[in-house]
Structures are given as C-alpha cells and as structure tokens.
Short mmCIF file of C-alpha atoms in Angstrom, two decimals:
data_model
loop_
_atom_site.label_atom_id
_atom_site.label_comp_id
_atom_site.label_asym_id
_atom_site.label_seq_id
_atom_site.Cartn_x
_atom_site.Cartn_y
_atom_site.Cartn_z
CA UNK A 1 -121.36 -74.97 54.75
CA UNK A 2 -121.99 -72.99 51.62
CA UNK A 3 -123.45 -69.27 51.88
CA UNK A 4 -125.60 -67.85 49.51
CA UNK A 5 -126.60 -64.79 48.87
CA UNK A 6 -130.41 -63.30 48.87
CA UNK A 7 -131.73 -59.41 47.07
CA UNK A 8 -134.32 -58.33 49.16
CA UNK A 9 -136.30 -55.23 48.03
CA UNK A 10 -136.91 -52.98 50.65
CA UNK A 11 -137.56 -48.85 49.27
CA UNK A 12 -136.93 -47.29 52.24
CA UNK A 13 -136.70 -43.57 52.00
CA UNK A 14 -133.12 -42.43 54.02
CA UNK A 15 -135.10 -39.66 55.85
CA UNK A 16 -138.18 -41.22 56.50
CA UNK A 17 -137.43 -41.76 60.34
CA UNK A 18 -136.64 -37.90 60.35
CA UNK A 19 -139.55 -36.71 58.23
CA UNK A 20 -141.99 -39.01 60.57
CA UNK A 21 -140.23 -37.17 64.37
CA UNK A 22 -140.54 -33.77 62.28
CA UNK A 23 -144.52 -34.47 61.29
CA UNK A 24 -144.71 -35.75 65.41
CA UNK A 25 -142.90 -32.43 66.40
CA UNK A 26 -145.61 -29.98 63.93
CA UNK A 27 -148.55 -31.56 65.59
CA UNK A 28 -146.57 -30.36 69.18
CA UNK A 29 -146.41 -26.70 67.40
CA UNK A 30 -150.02 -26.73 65.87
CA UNK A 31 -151.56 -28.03 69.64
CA UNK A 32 -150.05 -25.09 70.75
CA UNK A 33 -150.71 -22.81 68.23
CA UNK A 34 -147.10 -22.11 67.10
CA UNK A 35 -146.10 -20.21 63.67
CA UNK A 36 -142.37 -22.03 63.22
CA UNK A 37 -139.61 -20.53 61.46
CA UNK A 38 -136.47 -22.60 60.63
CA UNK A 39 -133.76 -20.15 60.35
CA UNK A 40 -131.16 -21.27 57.88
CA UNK A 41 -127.81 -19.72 56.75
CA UNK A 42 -123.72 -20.35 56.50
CA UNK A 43 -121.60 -19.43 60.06
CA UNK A 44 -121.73 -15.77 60.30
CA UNK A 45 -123.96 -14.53 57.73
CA UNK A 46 -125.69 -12.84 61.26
CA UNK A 47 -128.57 -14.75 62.35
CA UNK A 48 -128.39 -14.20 66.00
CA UNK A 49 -127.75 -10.64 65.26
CA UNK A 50 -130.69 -10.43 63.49
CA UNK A 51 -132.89 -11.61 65.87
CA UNK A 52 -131.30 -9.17 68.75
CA UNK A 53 -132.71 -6.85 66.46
CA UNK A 54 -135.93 -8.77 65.93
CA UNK A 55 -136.72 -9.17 69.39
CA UNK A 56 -136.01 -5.50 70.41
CA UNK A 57 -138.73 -4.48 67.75
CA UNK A 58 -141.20 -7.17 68.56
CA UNK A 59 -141.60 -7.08 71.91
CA UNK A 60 -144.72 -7.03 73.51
CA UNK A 61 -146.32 -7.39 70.09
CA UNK A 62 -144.89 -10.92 69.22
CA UNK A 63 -144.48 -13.85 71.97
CA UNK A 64 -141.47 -14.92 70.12
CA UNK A 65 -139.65 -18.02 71.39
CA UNK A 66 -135.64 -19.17 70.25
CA UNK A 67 -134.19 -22.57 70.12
CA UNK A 68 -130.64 -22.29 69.58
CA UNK A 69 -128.74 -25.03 68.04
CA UNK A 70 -124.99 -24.65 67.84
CA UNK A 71 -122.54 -27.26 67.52
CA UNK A 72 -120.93 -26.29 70.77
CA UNK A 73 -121.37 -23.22 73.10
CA UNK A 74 -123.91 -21.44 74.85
CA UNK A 75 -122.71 -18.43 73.40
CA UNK A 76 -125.96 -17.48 71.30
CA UNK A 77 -128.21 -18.63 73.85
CA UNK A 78 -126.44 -16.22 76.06
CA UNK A 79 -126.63 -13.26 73.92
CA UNK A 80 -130.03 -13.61 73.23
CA UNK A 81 -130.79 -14.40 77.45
CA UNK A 82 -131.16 -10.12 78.34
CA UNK A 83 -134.47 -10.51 76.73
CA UNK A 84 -136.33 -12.66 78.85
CA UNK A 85 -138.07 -14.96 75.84
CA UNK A 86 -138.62 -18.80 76.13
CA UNK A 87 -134.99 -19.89 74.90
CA UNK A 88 -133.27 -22.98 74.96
CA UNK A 89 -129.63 -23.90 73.18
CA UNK A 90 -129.48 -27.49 71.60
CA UNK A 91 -125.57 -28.58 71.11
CA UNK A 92 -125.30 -31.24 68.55
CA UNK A 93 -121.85 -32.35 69.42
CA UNK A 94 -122.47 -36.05 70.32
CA UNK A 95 -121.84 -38.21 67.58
CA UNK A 96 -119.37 -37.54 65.43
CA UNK A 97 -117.54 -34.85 66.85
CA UNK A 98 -120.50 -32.50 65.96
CA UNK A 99 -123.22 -32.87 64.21
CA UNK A 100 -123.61 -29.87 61.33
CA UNK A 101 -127.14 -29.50 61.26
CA UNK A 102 -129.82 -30.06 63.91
CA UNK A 103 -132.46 -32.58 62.81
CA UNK A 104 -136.21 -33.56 64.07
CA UNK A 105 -134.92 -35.74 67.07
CA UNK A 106 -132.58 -32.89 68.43
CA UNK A 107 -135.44 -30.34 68.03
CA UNK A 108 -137.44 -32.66 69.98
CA UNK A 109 -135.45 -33.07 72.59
CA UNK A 110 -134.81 -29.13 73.52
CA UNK A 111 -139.08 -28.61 73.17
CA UNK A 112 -139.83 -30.15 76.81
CA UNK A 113 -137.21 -27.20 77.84
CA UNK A 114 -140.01 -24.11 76.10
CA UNK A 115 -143.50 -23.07 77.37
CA UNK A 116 -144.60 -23.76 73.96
CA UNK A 117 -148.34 -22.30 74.63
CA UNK A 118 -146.63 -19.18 75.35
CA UNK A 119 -145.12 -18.49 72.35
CA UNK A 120 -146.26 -17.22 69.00
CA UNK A 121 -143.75 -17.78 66.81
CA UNK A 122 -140.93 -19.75 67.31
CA UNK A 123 -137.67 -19.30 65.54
CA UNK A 124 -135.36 -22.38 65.34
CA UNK A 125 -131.50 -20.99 64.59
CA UNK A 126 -129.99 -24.00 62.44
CA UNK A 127 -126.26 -24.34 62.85
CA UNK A 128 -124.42 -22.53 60.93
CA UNK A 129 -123.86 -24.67 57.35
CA UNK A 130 -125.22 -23.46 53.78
CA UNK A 131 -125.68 -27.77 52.93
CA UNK A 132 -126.83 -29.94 55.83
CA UNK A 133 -129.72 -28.22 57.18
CA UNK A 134 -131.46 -27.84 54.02
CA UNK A 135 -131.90 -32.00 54.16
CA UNK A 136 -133.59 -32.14 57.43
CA UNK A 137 -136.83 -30.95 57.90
CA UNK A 138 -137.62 -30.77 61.90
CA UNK A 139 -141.28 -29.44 61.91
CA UNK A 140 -141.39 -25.53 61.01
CA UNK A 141 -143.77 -24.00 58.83
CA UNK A 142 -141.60 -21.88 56.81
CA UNK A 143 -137.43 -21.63 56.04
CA UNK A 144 -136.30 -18.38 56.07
CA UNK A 145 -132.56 -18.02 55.58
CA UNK A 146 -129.99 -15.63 56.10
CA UNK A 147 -127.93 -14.19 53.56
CA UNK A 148 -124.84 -11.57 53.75
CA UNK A 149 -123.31 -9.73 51.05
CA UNK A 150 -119.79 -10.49 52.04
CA UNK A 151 -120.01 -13.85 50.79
CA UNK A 152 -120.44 -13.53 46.99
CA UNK A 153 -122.88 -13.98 44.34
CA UNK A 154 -122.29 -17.44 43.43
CA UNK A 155 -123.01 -19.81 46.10
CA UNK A 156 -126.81 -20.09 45.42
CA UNK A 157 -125.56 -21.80 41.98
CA UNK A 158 -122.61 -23.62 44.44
CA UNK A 159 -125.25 -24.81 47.21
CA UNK A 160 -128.72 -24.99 45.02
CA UNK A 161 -129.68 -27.90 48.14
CA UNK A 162 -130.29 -24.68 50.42
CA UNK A 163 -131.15 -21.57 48.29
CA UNK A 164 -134.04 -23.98 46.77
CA UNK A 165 -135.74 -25.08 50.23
CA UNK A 166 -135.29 -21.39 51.63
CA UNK A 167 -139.48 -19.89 50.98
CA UNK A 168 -137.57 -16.39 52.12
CA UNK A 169 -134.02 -14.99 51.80
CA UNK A 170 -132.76 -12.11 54.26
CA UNK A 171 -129.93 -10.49 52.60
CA UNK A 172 -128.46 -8.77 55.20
CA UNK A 173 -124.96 -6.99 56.10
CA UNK A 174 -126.80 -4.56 53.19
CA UNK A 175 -125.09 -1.38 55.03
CA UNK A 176 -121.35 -2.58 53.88
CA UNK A 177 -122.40 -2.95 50.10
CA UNK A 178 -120.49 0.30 49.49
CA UNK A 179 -117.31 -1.16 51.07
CA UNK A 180 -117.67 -4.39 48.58
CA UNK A 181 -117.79 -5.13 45.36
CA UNK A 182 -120.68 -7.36 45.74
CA UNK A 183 -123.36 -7.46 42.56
CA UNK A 184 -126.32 -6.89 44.13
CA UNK A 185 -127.99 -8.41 40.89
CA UNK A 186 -126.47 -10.49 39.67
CA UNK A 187 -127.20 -12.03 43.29
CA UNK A 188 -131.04 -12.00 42.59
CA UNK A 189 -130.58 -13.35 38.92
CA UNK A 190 -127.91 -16.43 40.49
CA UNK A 191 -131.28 -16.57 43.44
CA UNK A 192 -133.88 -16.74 40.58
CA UNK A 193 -132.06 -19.14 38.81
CA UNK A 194 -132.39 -21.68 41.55
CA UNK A 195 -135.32 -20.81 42.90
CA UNK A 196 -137.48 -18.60 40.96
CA UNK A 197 -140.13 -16.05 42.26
CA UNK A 198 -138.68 -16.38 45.90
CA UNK A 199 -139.28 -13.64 48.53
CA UNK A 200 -136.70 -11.84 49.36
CA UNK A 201 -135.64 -8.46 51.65
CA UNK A 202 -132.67 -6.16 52.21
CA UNK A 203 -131.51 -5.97 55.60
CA UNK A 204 -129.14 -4.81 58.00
CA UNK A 205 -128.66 -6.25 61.32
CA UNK A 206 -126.03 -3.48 62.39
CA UNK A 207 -128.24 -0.54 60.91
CA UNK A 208 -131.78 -1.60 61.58
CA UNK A 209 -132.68 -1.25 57.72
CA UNK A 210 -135.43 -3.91 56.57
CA UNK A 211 -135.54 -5.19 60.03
CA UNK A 212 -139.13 -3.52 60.38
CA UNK A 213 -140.35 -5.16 57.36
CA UNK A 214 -139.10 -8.38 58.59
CA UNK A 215 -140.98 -8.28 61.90
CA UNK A 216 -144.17 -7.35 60.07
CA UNK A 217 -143.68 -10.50 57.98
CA UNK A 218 -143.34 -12.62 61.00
CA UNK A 219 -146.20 -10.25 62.82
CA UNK A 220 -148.49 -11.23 59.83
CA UNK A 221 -147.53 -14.95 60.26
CA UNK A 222 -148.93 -15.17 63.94
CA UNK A 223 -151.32 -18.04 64.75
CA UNK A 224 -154.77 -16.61 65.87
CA UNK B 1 -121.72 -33.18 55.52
CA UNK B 2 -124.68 -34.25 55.68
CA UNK B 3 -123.22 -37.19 53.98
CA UNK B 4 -123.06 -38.86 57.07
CA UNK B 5 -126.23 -38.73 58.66
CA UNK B 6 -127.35 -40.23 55.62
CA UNK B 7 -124.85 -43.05 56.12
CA UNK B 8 -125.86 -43.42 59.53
CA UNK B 9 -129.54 -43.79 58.38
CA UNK B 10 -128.71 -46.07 55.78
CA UNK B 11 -126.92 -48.40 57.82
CA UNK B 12 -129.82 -48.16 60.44
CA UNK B 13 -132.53 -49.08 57.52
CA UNK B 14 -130.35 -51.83 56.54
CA UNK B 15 -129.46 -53.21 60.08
CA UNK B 16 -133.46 -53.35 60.39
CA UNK B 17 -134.33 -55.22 57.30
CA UNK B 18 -131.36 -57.83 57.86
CA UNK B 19 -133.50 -59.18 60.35
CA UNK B 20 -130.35 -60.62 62.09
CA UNK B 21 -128.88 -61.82 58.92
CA UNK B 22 -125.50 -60.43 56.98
CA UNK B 23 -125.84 -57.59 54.62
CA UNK B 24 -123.76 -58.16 52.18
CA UNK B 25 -124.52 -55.39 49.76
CA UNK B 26 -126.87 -52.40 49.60
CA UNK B 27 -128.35 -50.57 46.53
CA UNK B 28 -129.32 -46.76 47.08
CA UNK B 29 -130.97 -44.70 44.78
CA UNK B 30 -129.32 -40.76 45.22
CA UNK B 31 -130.96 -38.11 42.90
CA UNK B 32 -129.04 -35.97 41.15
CA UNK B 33 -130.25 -32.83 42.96
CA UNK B 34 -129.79 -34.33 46.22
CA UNK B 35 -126.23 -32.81 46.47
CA UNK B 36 -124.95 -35.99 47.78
CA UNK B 37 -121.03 -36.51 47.24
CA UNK B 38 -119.99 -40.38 46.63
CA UNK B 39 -116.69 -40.54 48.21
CA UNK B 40 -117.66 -38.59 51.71
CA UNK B 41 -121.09 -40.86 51.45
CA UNK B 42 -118.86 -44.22 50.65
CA UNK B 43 -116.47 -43.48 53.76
CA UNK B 44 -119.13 -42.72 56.19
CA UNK B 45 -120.94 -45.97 55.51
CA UNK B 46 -117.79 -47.78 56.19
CA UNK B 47 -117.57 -46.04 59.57
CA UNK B 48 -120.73 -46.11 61.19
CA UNK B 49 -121.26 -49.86 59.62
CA UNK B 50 -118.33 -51.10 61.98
CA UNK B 51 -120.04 -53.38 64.23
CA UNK B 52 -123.51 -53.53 62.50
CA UNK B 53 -124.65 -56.33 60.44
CA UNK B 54 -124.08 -53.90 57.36
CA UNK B 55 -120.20 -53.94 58.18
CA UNK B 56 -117.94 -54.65 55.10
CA UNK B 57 -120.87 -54.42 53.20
CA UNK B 58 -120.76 -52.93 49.18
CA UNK B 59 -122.34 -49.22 49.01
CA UNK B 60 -123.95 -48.91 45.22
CA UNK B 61 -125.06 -45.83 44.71
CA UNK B 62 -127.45 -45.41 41.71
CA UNK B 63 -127.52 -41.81 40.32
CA UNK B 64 -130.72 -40.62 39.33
CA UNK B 65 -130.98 -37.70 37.07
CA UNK B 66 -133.19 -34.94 37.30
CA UNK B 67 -136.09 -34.52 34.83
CA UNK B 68 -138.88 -32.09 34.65
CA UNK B 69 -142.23 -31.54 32.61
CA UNK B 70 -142.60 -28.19 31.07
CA UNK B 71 -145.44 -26.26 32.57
CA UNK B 72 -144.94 -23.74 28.97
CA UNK B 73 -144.39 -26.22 26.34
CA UNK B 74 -145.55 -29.71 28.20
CA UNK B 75 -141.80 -31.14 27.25
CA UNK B 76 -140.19 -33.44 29.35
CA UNK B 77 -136.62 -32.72 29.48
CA UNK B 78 -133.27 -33.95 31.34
CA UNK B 79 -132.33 -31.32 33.26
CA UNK B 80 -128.55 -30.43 33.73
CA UNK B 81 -126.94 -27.76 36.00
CA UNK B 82 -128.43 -24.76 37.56
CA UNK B 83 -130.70 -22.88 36.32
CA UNK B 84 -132.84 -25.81 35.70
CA UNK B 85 -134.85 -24.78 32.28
CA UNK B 86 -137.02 -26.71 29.95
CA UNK B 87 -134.84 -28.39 26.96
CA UNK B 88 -137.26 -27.53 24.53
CA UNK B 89 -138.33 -24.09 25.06
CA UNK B 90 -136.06 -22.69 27.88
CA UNK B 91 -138.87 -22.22 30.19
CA UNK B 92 -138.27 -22.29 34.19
CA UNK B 93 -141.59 -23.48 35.46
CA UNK B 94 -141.11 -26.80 35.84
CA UNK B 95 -142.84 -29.79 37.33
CA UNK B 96 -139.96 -31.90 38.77
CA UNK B 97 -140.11 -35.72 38.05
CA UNK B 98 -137.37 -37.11 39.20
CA UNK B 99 -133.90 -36.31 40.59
CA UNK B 100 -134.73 -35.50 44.63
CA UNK B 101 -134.53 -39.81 45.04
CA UNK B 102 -132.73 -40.65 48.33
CA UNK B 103 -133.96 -43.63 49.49
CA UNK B 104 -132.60 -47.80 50.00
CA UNK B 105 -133.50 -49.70 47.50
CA UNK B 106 -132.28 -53.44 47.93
CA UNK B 107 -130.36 -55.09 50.17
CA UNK B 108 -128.01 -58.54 49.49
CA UNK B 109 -128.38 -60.71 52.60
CA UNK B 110 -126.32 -63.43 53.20
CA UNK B 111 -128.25 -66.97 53.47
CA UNK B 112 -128.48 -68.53 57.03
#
C-alpha cells in the first residue's frame, strides 16, 4: 500500500500547557492572598543566604513562606528549617537526570505540602541556572533575581533570556567588591542595555548591607 | 537546557495532534530572542521522540527575527544583538513585534 503524506496546521504554543498549570497555580496564591516572588539566579550567586538574612529581619512582621527547589538535596531546605516558616524542598531530578529549572507542574505539586493562608509572601528559590528558569513561568507575581559580583559584568549581554524577565536585580556579595576587579558600572550599563529602567539594589548577604531595604520592598508588597 | 523541556513539549503537542497517526515531520517557529540553541534542541527531540508517534520524525526549526516599533521615532526596525535599539534613531523604548515566537506550527502526518 502506498503512504502519503498530510500538513496539518496546528499553532500550538510550546509552553502553553505550562503557562495554563502556572495561571491554575496564581488563582491558588490569590484565594489565599499570597504576594509570590520567583527567586531567580546562577548556582551560588547566594540566594538561600539571602533569605537567612531575610527571614531573621522579617520575622514577626512578614508571614514569609519558602519553596525550595533544588535539583537534588535537602540541603537548603535544611538550612532554612531553624526558622520555623512554612517550607517545603521540591527536587526536580526525575526525568532526565535533573531537571534545571522547576516549572508550573513541580510548583504545584510541593503547594499541598504549605499552609498557604498562612503566609504572606511566598518566595519560590528556582534552581540554580542563569537560562532555564527564565522560560517557565510557575505563578508568582514578580521575578526578583540574584546577582553576585564575582561573576562578571558580561553575562546580562551572555544570558539576555534571564536579566530581561528579572522586574528586580539583587546584586549582592557587594562587601568583596574591594577584593575584585568587578565594574560596578559597567554592570548597570550591560543591565540597562537588556533591560532598561530595571530596579535594582546593592546587597550583602554576609554583611547585612541592603538587606533592610530589601525586606521593606517585600514588606510593601504584602497582600492586605 | 531548557532545550529539552521544550523538546519534550514539542513531542507531547505533536503526539496529541497525530491523533494516532505517524508524524512524519514537524515545523516550529523559535524567535530569535528565545535563546533556543538548534543542535541541543535537534538532539533532545530525537530522544524523548523514541517511542512516540513523533519518533524519526524531521525537526524544522524556523528562525524568527526580532523586530520592534520605535516608541521615539515610530520606525520599525530589525533588531540585532543586545542592546536592542531602534535602527533609525537609536532609541531603546521599543514595542517588540516579533522575535519571542516558540510555538508548533505544522505537523506532516503520514496517511492511514
């Protein structure tokens, strides 16, 4: 028997399925009254320090809640466990030997684990990765990402995907700037260049600096 | 590498069009901003199609570029490499038109 061959137009977007679980997981957050940050950033630029910080500042002025997504480990989830907030660590390793960025589905399936009426604002820590993350929205409000001196100037120009979604940058590791020869400026011009007019502040997770400014931003940001 | 969920979500698109039937070839439409790299994007189609009705199906990928209207001037330029700037008058505050595509466009199905 002969085969032929039919075209069949279909204009399907590729992250449709994800963009319709992320709009299912916002109407979860706005039910119960959750600000959501999606907390961006390449492996080690210091998010989880950060939010140490954060949630020795905020507490018992912010209900803050953490989901933790890490390849593998619980080692995140455990360093943020002293403080007694909603938490709960999301490993993407099925699949694929690890997945690099957490989408809409995996956020869903770590929410049934948080007391999501008892939080104000919850932070969701991406996995580590200055590409992936940036594709995949999973339901937050805002993308705030993390940003550390030691790794040059030039990678918002290398990794525009990321430095364009981000509506905040924390560049932080600010106390070593002395040690480097990092160009504070021509950081914010390579910044502006992708994404111009974007809010940015200078912080140190080690020192405290800018971490006070950063909690009032987030403060400001709660749902009344 | 993101360039495999998107592989794995093409695959799953095409699987659900085929309606049973063999795809034979699948068009997709990747703006140029989208970061998307051909090669890692070509290989991880091939990998999660194994078993699907999309295996040893053709990948073409369709590069759109970006364009933008000029919020300044009102031109409508091609837009190159970062920073993205109006051709005509340099300007940054653009309007983006195209070049964030990602999406399936077609599918070749074989006949039953």
């Amino acid at each position: 028997m002969h085969r032929t061959a039919v075209k069949k137009v279909v204009l399907e977007g590729v992250l449709d399925a994800n963009e319709a679980l992320a709009q299912a997981n916002r109407e979860k957050f706005d039910q119960a009254g959750n600000y959501v940050i999606n907390l961006m950033s390449s492996p080690g630029a210091g998010k989880t320090a950060l939010l140490e910080r954060t949630l020795e500042r905020v507490r018992g002025r912010l209900r803050l809640g953490v989901l933790e997504g890490d390849v593998q480990t619980t080692l995140d989830a455990d360093r943020l466990a002293r403080f007694h907030i909603p938490l709960v660590q999301v490993n993407t390793e099925s699949g694929f030997g690890g997945e690099c960025h957490l989408d809409a589905n995996m956020v869903r399936s770590g929410l049934g684990e948080l007391p999501l009426s008892d939080i104000d604002v919850l932070v969701i820590e991406n996995v580590g990765n200055l590409v992936c993350p940036a594709e995949f929205r999973v339901g937050e409000d805002t993308r705030v990402m993390v940003y550390s001196v030691t790794e040059g100037e030039e990678k918002p120009l290398k990794y525009p995907l990321m430095f364009r979604s981000a509506d905040l940058v924390l560049v932080n590791k600010i106390d070593l700037l002395e040690h480097l020869d990092f160009d504070l400026e021509l950081f914010i011009a390579n910044l502006e260049a992708v994404n111009p007019g974007v809010s940015r502040m200078l912080v140190s997770a080690r020192t405290g600096r800018g971490v006070d400014e950063w909690c009032s931003w987030m403060e400001r940001r709660k749902p009344t | 590498m993101h360039e495999l969920s998107i592989a794995e979500s093409v695959v799953q698109i095409a699987s659900r069009h085929a309606n049973g039937r063999r795809v034979t070839k699948v068009w997709l439409k990747v703006g140029h901003l989208r970061q998307v790299v051909p090669s890692a994007l070509g290989f991880g189609f091939e990998l999660v199609a194994e078993g699907t009705p999309v295996e040893g199906a053709e990948l073409e990928l369709e590069n759109v570029p970006a364009a933008g209207l000029c919020s300044n001037c009102g031109a409508k330029s091609q837009l190159g490499n970062f920073p993205l700037k109006c051709g005509a008058c340099g300007g940054f505050d653009l309007e983006l038109l195209s070049g964030e595509e990602l999406f399936v466009e077609s599918l070749e199905l074989e006949e039953v």
